[in-house]
XYZ file of C-alpha atoms in Angstrom:
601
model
C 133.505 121.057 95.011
C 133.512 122.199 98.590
C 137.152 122.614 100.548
C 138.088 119.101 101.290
C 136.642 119.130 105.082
C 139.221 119.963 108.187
C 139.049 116.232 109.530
C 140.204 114.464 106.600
C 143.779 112.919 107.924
C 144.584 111.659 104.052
C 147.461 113.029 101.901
C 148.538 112.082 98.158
C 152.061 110.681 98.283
C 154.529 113.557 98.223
C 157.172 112.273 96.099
C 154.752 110.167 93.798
C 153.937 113.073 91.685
C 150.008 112.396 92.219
C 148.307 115.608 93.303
C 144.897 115.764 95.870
C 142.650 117.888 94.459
C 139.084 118.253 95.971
C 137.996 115.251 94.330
C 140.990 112.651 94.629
C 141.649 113.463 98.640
C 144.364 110.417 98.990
C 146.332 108.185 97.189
C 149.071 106.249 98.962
C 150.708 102.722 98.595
C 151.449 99.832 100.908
C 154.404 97.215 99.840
C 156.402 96.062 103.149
C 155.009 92.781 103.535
C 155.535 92.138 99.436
C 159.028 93.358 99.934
C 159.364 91.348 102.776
C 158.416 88.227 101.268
C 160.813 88.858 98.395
C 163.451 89.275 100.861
C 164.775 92.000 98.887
C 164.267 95.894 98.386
C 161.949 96.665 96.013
C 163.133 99.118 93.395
C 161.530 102.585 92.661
C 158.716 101.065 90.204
C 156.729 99.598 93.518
C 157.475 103.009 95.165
C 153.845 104.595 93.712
C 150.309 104.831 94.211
C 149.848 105.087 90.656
C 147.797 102.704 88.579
C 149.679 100.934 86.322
C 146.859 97.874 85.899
C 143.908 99.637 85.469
C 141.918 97.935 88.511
C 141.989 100.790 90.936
C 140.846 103.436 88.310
C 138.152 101.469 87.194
C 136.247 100.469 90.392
C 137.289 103.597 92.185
C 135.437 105.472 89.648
C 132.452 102.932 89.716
C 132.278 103.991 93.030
C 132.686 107.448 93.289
C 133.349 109.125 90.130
C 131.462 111.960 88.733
C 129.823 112.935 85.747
C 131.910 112.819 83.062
C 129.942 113.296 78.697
C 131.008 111.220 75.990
C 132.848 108.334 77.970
C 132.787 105.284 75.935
C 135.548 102.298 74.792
C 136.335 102.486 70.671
C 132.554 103.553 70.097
C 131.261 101.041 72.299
C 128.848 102.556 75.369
C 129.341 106.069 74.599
C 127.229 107.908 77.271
C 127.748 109.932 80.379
C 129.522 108.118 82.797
C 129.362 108.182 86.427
C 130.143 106.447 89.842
C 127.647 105.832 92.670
C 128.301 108.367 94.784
C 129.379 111.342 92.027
C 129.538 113.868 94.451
C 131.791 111.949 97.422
C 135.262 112.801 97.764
C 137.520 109.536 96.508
C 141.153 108.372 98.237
C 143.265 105.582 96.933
C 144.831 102.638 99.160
C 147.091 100.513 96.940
C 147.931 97.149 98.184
C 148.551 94.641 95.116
C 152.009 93.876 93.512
C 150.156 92.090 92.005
C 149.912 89.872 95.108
C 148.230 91.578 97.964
C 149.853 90.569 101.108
C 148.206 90.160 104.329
C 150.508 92.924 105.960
C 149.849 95.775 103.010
C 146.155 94.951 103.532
C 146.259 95.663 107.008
C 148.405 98.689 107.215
C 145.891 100.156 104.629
C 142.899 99.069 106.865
C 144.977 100.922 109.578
C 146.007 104.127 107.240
C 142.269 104.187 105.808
C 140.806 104.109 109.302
C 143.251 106.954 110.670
C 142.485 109.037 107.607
C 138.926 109.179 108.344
C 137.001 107.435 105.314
C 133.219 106.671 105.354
C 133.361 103.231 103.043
C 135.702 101.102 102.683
C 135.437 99.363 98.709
C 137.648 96.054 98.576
C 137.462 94.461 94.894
C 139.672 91.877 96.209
C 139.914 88.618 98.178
C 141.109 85.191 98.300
C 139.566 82.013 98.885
C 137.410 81.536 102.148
C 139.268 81.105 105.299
C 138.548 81.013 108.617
C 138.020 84.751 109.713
C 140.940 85.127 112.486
C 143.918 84.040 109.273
C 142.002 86.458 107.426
C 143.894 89.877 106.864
C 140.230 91.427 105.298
C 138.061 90.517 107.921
C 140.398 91.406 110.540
C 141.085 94.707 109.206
C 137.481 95.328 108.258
C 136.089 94.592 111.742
C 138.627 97.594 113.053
C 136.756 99.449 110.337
C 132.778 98.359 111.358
C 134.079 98.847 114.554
C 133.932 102.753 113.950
C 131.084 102.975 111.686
C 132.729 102.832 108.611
C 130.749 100.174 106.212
C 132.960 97.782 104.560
C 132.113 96.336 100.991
C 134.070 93.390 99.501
C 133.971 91.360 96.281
C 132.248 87.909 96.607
C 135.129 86.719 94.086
C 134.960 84.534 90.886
C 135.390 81.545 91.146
C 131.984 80.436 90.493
C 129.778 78.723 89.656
C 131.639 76.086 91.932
C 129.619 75.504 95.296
C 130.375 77.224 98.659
C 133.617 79.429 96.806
C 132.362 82.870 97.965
C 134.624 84.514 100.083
C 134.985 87.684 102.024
C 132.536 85.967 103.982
C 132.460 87.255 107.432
C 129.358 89.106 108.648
C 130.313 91.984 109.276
C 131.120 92.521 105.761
C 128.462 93.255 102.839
C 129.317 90.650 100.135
C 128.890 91.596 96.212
C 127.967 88.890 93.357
C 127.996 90.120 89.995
C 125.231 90.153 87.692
C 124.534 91.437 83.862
C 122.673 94.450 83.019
C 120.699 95.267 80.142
C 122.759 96.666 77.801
C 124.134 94.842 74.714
C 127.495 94.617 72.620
C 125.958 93.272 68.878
C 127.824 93.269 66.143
C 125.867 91.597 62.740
C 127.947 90.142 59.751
C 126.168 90.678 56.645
C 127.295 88.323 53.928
C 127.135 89.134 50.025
C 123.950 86.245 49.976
C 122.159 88.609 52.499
C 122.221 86.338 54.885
C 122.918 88.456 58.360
C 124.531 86.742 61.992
C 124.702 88.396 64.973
C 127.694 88.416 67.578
C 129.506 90.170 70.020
C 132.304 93.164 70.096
C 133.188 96.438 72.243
C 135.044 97.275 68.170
C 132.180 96.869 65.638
C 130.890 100.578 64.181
C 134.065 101.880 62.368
C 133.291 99.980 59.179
C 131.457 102.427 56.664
C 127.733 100.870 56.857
C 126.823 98.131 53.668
C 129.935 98.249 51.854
C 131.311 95.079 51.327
C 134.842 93.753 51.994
C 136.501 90.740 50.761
C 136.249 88.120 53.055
C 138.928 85.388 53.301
C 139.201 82.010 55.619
C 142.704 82.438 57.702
C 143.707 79.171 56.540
C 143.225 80.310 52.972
C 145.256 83.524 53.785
C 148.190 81.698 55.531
C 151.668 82.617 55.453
C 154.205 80.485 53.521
C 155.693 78.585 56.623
C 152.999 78.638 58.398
C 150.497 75.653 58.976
C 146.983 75.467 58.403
C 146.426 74.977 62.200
C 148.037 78.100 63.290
C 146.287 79.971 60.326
C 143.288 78.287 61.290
C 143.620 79.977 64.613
C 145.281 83.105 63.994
C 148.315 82.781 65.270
C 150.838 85.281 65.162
C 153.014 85.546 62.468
C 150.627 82.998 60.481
C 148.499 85.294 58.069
C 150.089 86.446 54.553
C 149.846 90.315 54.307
C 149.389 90.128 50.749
C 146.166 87.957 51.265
C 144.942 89.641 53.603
C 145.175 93.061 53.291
C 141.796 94.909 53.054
C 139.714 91.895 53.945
C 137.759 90.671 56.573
C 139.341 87.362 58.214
C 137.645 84.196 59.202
C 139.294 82.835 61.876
C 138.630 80.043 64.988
C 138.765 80.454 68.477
C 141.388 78.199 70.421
C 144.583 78.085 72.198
C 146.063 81.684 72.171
C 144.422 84.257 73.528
C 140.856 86.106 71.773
C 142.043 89.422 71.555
C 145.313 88.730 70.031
C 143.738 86.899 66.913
C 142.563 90.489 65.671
C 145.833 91.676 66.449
C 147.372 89.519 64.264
C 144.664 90.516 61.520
C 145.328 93.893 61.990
C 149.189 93.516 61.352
C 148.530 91.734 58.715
C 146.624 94.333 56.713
C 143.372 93.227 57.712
C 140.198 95.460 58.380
C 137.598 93.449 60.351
C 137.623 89.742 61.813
C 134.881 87.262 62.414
C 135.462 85.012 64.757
C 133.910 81.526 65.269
C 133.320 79.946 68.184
C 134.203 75.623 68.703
C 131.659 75.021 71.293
C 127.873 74.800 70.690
C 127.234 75.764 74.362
C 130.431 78.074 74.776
C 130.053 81.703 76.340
C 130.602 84.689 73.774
C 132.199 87.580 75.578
C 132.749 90.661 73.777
C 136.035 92.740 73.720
C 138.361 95.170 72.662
C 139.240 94.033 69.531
C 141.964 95.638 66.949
C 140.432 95.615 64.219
C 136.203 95.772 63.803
C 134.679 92.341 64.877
C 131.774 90.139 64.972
C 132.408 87.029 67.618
C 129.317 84.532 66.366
C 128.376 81.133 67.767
C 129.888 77.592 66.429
C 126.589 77.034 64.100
C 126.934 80.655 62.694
C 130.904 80.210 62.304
C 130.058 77.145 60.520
C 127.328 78.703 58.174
C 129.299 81.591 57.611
C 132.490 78.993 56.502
C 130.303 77.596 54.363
C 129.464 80.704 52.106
C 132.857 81.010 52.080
C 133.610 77.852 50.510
C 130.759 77.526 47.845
C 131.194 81.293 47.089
C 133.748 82.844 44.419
C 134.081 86.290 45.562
C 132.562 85.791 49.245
C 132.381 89.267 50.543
C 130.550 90.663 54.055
C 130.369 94.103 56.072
C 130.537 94.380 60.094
C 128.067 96.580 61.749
C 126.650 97.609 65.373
C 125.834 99.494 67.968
C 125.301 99.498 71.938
C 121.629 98.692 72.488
C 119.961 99.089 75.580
C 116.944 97.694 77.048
C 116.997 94.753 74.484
C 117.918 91.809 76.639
C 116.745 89.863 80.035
C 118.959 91.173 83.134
C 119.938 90.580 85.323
C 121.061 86.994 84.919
C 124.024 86.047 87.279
C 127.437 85.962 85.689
C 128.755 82.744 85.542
C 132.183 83.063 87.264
C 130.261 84.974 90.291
C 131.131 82.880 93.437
C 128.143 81.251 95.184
C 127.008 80.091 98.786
C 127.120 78.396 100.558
C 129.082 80.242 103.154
C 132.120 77.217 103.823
C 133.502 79.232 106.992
C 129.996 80.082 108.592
C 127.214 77.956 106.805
C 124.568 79.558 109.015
C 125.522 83.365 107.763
C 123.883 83.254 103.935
C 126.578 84.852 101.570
C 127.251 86.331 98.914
C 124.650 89.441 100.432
C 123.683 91.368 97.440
C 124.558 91.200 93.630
C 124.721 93.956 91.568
C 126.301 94.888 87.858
C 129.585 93.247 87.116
C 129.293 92.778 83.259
C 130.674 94.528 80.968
C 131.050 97.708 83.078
C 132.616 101.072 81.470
C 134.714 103.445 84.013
C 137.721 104.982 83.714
C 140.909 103.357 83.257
C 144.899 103.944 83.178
C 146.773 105.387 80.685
C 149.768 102.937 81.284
C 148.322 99.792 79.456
C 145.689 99.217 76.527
C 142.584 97.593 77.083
C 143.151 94.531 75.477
C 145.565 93.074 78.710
C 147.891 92.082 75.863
C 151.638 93.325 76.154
C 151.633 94.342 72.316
C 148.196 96.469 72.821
C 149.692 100.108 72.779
C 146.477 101.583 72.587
C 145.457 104.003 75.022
C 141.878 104.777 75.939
C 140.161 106.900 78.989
C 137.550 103.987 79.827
C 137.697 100.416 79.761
C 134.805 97.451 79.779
C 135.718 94.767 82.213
C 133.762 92.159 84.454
C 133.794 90.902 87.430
C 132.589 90.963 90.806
C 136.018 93.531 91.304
C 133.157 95.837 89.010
C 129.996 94.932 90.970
C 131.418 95.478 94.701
C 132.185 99.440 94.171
C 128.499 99.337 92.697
C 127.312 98.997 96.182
C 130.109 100.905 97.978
C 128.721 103.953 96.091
C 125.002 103.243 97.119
C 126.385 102.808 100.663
C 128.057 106.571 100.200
C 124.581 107.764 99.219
C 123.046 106.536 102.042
C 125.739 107.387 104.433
C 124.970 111.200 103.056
C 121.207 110.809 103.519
C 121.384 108.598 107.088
C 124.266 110.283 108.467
C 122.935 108.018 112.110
C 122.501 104.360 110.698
C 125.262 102.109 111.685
C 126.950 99.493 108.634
C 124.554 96.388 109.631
C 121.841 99.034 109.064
C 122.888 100.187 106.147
C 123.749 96.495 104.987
C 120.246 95.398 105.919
C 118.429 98.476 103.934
C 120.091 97.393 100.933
C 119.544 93.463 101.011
C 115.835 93.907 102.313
C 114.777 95.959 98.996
C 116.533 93.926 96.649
C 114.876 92.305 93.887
C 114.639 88.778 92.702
C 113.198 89.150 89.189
C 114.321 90.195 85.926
C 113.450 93.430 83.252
C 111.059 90.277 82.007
C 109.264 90.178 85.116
C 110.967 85.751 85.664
C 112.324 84.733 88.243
C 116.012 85.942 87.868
C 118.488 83.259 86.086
C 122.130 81.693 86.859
C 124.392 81.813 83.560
C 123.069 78.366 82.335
C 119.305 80.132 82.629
C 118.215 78.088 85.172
C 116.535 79.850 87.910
C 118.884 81.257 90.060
C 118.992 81.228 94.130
C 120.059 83.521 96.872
C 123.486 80.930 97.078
C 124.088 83.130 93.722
C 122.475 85.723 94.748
C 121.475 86.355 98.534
C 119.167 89.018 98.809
C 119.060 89.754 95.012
C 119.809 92.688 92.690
C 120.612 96.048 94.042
C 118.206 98.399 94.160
C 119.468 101.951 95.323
C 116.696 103.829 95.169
C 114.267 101.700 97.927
C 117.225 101.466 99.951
C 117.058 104.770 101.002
C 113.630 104.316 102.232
C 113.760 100.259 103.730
C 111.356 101.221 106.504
C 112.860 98.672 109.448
C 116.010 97.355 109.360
C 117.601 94.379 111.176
C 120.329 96.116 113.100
C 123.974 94.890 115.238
C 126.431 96.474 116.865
C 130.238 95.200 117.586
C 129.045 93.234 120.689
C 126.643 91.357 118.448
C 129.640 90.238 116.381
C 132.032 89.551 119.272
C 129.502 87.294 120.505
C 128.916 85.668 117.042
C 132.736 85.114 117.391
C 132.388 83.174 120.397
C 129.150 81.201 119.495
C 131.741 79.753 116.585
C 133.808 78.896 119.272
C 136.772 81.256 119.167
C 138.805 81.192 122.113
C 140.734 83.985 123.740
C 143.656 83.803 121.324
C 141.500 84.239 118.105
C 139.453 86.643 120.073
C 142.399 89.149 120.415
C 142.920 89.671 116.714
C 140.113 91.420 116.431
C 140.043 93.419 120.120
C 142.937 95.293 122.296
C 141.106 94.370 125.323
C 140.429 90.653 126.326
C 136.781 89.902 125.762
C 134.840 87.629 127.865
C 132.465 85.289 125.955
C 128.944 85.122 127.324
C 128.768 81.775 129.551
C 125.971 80.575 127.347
C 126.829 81.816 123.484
C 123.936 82.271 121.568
C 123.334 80.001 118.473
C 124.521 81.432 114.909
C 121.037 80.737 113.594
C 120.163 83.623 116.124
C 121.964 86.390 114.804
C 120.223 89.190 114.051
C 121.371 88.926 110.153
C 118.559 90.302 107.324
C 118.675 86.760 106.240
C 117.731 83.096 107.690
C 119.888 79.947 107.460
C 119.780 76.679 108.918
C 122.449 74.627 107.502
C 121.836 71.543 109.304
C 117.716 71.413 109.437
C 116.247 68.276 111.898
C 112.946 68.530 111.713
C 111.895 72.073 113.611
C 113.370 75.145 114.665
C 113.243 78.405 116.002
C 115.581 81.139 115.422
C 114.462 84.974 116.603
C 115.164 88.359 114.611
C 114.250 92.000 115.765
C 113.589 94.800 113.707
C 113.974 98.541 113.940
C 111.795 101.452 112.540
C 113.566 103.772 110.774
C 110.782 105.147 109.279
C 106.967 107.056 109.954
C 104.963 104.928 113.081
C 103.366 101.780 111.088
C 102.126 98.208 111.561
C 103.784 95.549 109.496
C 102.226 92.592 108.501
C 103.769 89.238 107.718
C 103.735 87.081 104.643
C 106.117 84.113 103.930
C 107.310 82.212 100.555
C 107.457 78.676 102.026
C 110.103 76.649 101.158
C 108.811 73.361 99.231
C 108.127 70.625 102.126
C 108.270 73.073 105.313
C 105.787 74.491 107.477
C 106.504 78.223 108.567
C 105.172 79.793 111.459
C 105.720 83.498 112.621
C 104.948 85.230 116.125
C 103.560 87.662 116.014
C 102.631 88.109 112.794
C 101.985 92.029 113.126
C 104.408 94.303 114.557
C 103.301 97.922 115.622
C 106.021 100.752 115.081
C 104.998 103.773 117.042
C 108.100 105.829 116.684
C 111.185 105.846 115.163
C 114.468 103.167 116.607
C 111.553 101.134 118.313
C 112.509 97.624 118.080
C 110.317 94.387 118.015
C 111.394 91.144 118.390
C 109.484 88.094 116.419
C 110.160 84.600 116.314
C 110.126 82.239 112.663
C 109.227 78.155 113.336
C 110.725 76.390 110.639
C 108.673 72.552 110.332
C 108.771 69.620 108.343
C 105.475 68.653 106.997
C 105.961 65.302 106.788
C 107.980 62.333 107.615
C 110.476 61.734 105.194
C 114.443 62.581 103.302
C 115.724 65.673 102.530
C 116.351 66.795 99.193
C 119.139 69.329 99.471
C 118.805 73.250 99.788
C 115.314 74.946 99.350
C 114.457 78.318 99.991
C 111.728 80.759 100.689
C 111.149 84.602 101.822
C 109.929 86.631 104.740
C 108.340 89.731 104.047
C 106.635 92.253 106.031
C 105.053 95.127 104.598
C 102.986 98.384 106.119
C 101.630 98.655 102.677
C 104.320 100.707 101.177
C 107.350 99.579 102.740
C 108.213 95.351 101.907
C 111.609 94.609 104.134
C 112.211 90.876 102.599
C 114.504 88.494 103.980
C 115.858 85.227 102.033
C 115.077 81.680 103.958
C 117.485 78.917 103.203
C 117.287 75.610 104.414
C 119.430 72.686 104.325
C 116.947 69.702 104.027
C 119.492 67.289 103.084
C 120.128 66.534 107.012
C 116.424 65.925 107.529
C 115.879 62.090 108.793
C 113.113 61.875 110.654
């Protein structure tokens, strides 16, 4: 890489031991407001920027690592791995003890901000509060407020109603979503019958040779019950009836991972595991020993050869496919709309990969998050929307490179406008119960990097636009001043939230008609644009005008959307619909969500 450039403020902690190179241009840590909460010095353990959890390595290098052959987790994924943005320069701000206090959090904002960063990436977050308690949207408008573009975690705590956080509008919002790769691993019993489950350990087995297979209960240690057995526990398998065999056990009670732990120190060279719950998730991981996680009927088939079978006997084996299942279909613990704190401001904004993601991990802890894991491995799989935030943060460092002008809302409003609402199958895309999903899961839809770079208008704000949101919420001067030196005087009429010139449109409380207005900006060749809507079920949508001639580039036009009932009548909760216009190549859609359920007429 090129010198690290002349303006970059950033430094690696001197006495840390953590070197900058041209790649890794900062690392530093924050822990005054934990210490002062413990009320106590914190000894020299908290006194690093080094990862010791394996969070920060893993969604820094989402976001901006580079190309690095052969990555992969115990066989699984193996591939060349890289972040967004391979080629951006990458700094560290750590502010979790594991709690992440409001004061760490904002001296980093402060640090980051001095040091001269481009994107901020935040996989981290709390539940929603009201934006002037809130050390991440305070911090984060200090950021916007100099053109750097802030990306946050929606959180995961779904698929509970209105729990997305990191809500505030000046922030772009992440769900998480799957992706189409796959984790099988197929148990083939001695009758030829073959199931198929799940497991990041699953190819080490030589293929077709058949192991013993044993029930745990039937393998259980001589003080040991036949619950525990049943379950795995530790210190509950007999080594002598176990070695060399694959073990049946049940899920329950102690933790996944650890059951094949407790095979594998018990002699044992593969596990399948059975699932209790007809309708329960499987979620593959990084097992000890090779394993095949199967559904509650398979469990229960494969018992049964086991029971009506002399020698039962079976082999584990799999590979990573890709390409072979429907993605992306919204991860179930991905936090949804609506937004509690602003319910006319549609969040989460965007979704994007956060299952099952391989990056780079710490050295100082396995990947099993089990004390007793002393493996050590260069990348770890993990979920969560922690993994799907630095997904976008590196598409915003791309387009930061290759639109060096456009401000964060523009940059925000390129990505949600080409997002995409349908699957690899060409449906509708799906929550994790595979119903149809909606932009409360998520927003715009899936990330598409690629047509973001080319959106053709974009729905643009500046920090005015936001102050004044502030005070159409009804901040006062007080609540004002956490997020400005100067005192800022509120416009004596505040405009309405609906108003705001956000790249999506919600009414929370719907009456019957509205208006709300939106302006776009060309940002790319002189073109007319041409409305279409998806009308939400029951409503009447009217835009003005309906075409909208660009004749150079940063011309803005200004349209207005009519929301109408057709009919007398109740509500019947949220229902939503799109605005798109299109020159033909260009289609800049926006999300329309509308809370009927207020609707008495």
């Amino acid at each position: 890489m090129e010198p690290i450039p002349s303006n970059w403020k950033g430094y690696c902690e001197p006495s840390d031991g953590v070197k900058c190179n041209r790649k890794l241009i900062g690392a530093r840590d924050f822990n005054k407001g934990y210490e002062a909460a413990l009320g106590r010095p914190l000894d020299s353990s908290y006194q690093t920027a080094r990862d010791t959890n394996g969070h920060g390595t893993h969604t820094l290098s989402t976001a901006g690592g580079g190309f690095v052959g052969g990555a992969n987790l115990l066989g699984s994924g193996y591939g060349t791995a890289k972040g967004g943005s391979p080629s951006a320069r990458v700094a560290s701000y750590k502010v979790c003890w594991p709690s992440c206090y409001d004061a760490d959090i904002l001296a980093a904002f402060d640090a980051a901000i001095h040091d001269g960063v481009d994107v901020l990436s935040l996989s981290l977050g709390g539940p929603p509060r009201d934006y002037f308690l809130e050390s991440i949207a305070i911090g984060s408008f200090q950021a916007v407020k100099k053109g750097i573009v802030v990306v946050c975690s929606a959180g995961n705590s779904g698929p509970t109603p209105g729990s997305v956080g990191n809500s505030a509008p000046w922030i772009i919002t992440v769900a998480a979503s799957t992706i189409d790769r796959d984790f099988p691993s197929y148990v083939m019993l001695g009758n030829n019958e073959q199931f198929k489950g799940l497991s990041f350990y699953t190819n080490s087995l030589p293929a077709e040779k058949f192991y013993p297979l044993v029930y745990s209960v039937d393998a259980r240690a001589p003080n040991a019950s036949a619950r525990d057995a049943q379950l795995c526990f530790v210190g509950s398998l007999d080594p002598e009836k176990v070695k060399g065999k694959i073990v049946y056990c049940l899920i329950g009670l102690n933790e996944i991972v650890q059951k094949s732990w407790v095979v594998a120190q018990a002699g044992g060279i593969g596990m399948i595991l059975a699932n209790r719950l007809s309708t329960g998730t499987l979620i593959p991981q990084a097992h000890f020993v090779p394993t095949s996680y199967v559904s509650a009927a398979d469990g229960l088939a494969i018992l049964l050869y086991i029971h009506i079978t002399k020698y039962p006997v079976a082999y584990i084996r799999g590979a990573t496919e890709v390409g072979t299942v429907a993605a992306p279909i919204m991860a179930s613990f991905s936090s949804r709309g609506p937004n509690r704190i602003t319910p006319g401001i549609l969040k989460p904004d965007i979704t994007a990969p956060g299952v099952n993601i391989l990056a780079a991990y710490t050295e100082a802890k396995g990947p099993a998050f089990l004390q007793s894991d002393d493996r050590r491995v260069l990348f770890n799989i993990v979920s969560g929307t922690s993994m799907s935030c630095p997904h976008v943060s590196g598409t915003v460092g791309l387009l930061k490179k290759i639109h060096p002008d456009w401000s964060p809302s523009a940059i925000r409003s390129a990505i949600m406008t080409t997002a995409r609402t349908r699957s690899n199958v060409r449906q509708p895309m799906a929550n994790g119960t595979l119903e149809e999903a909606n932009p409360f899961n998520y927003g715009a839809g899936h990330l598409r990097p690629n047509r973001a770079m080319d959106p053709g208008l974009v729905y643009d704000l500046t920090t005015i636009d936001f102050l004044n949101f502030l005070c159409s919420i009804g901040y006062n001067a007080t609540q004002l001043s956490r997020f400005v030196d100067e005192p800022y005087e509120c416009p004596p009429n505040p405009m309405s939230v609906l108003h705001l010139n956000y790249p999506s449109i919600t009414v929370p409380s719907f009456s019957g008609k509205v208006t709300v207005t939106r302006t776009l900006k060309n940002v790319g060749t002189p073109a007319t644009y041409t409305v279409r809507t998806e009308v939400p079920s029951g409503l009447l949508v009217k835009v003005e005008p309906e075409r909208l001639k660009f004749e150079k580039m940063n011309e803005e036009k200004t349209f207005k959307v009519t929301l109408e009932a057709k009919r007398d009548g109740e509500g019947s909760g949220y229902i939503f619909g799109r605005l798109i216009w299109s020159d033909g190549e260009h289609y800049v859609r926006s999300p329309i969500v509308v809370n009927a359920t207020t609707l008495h007429m």
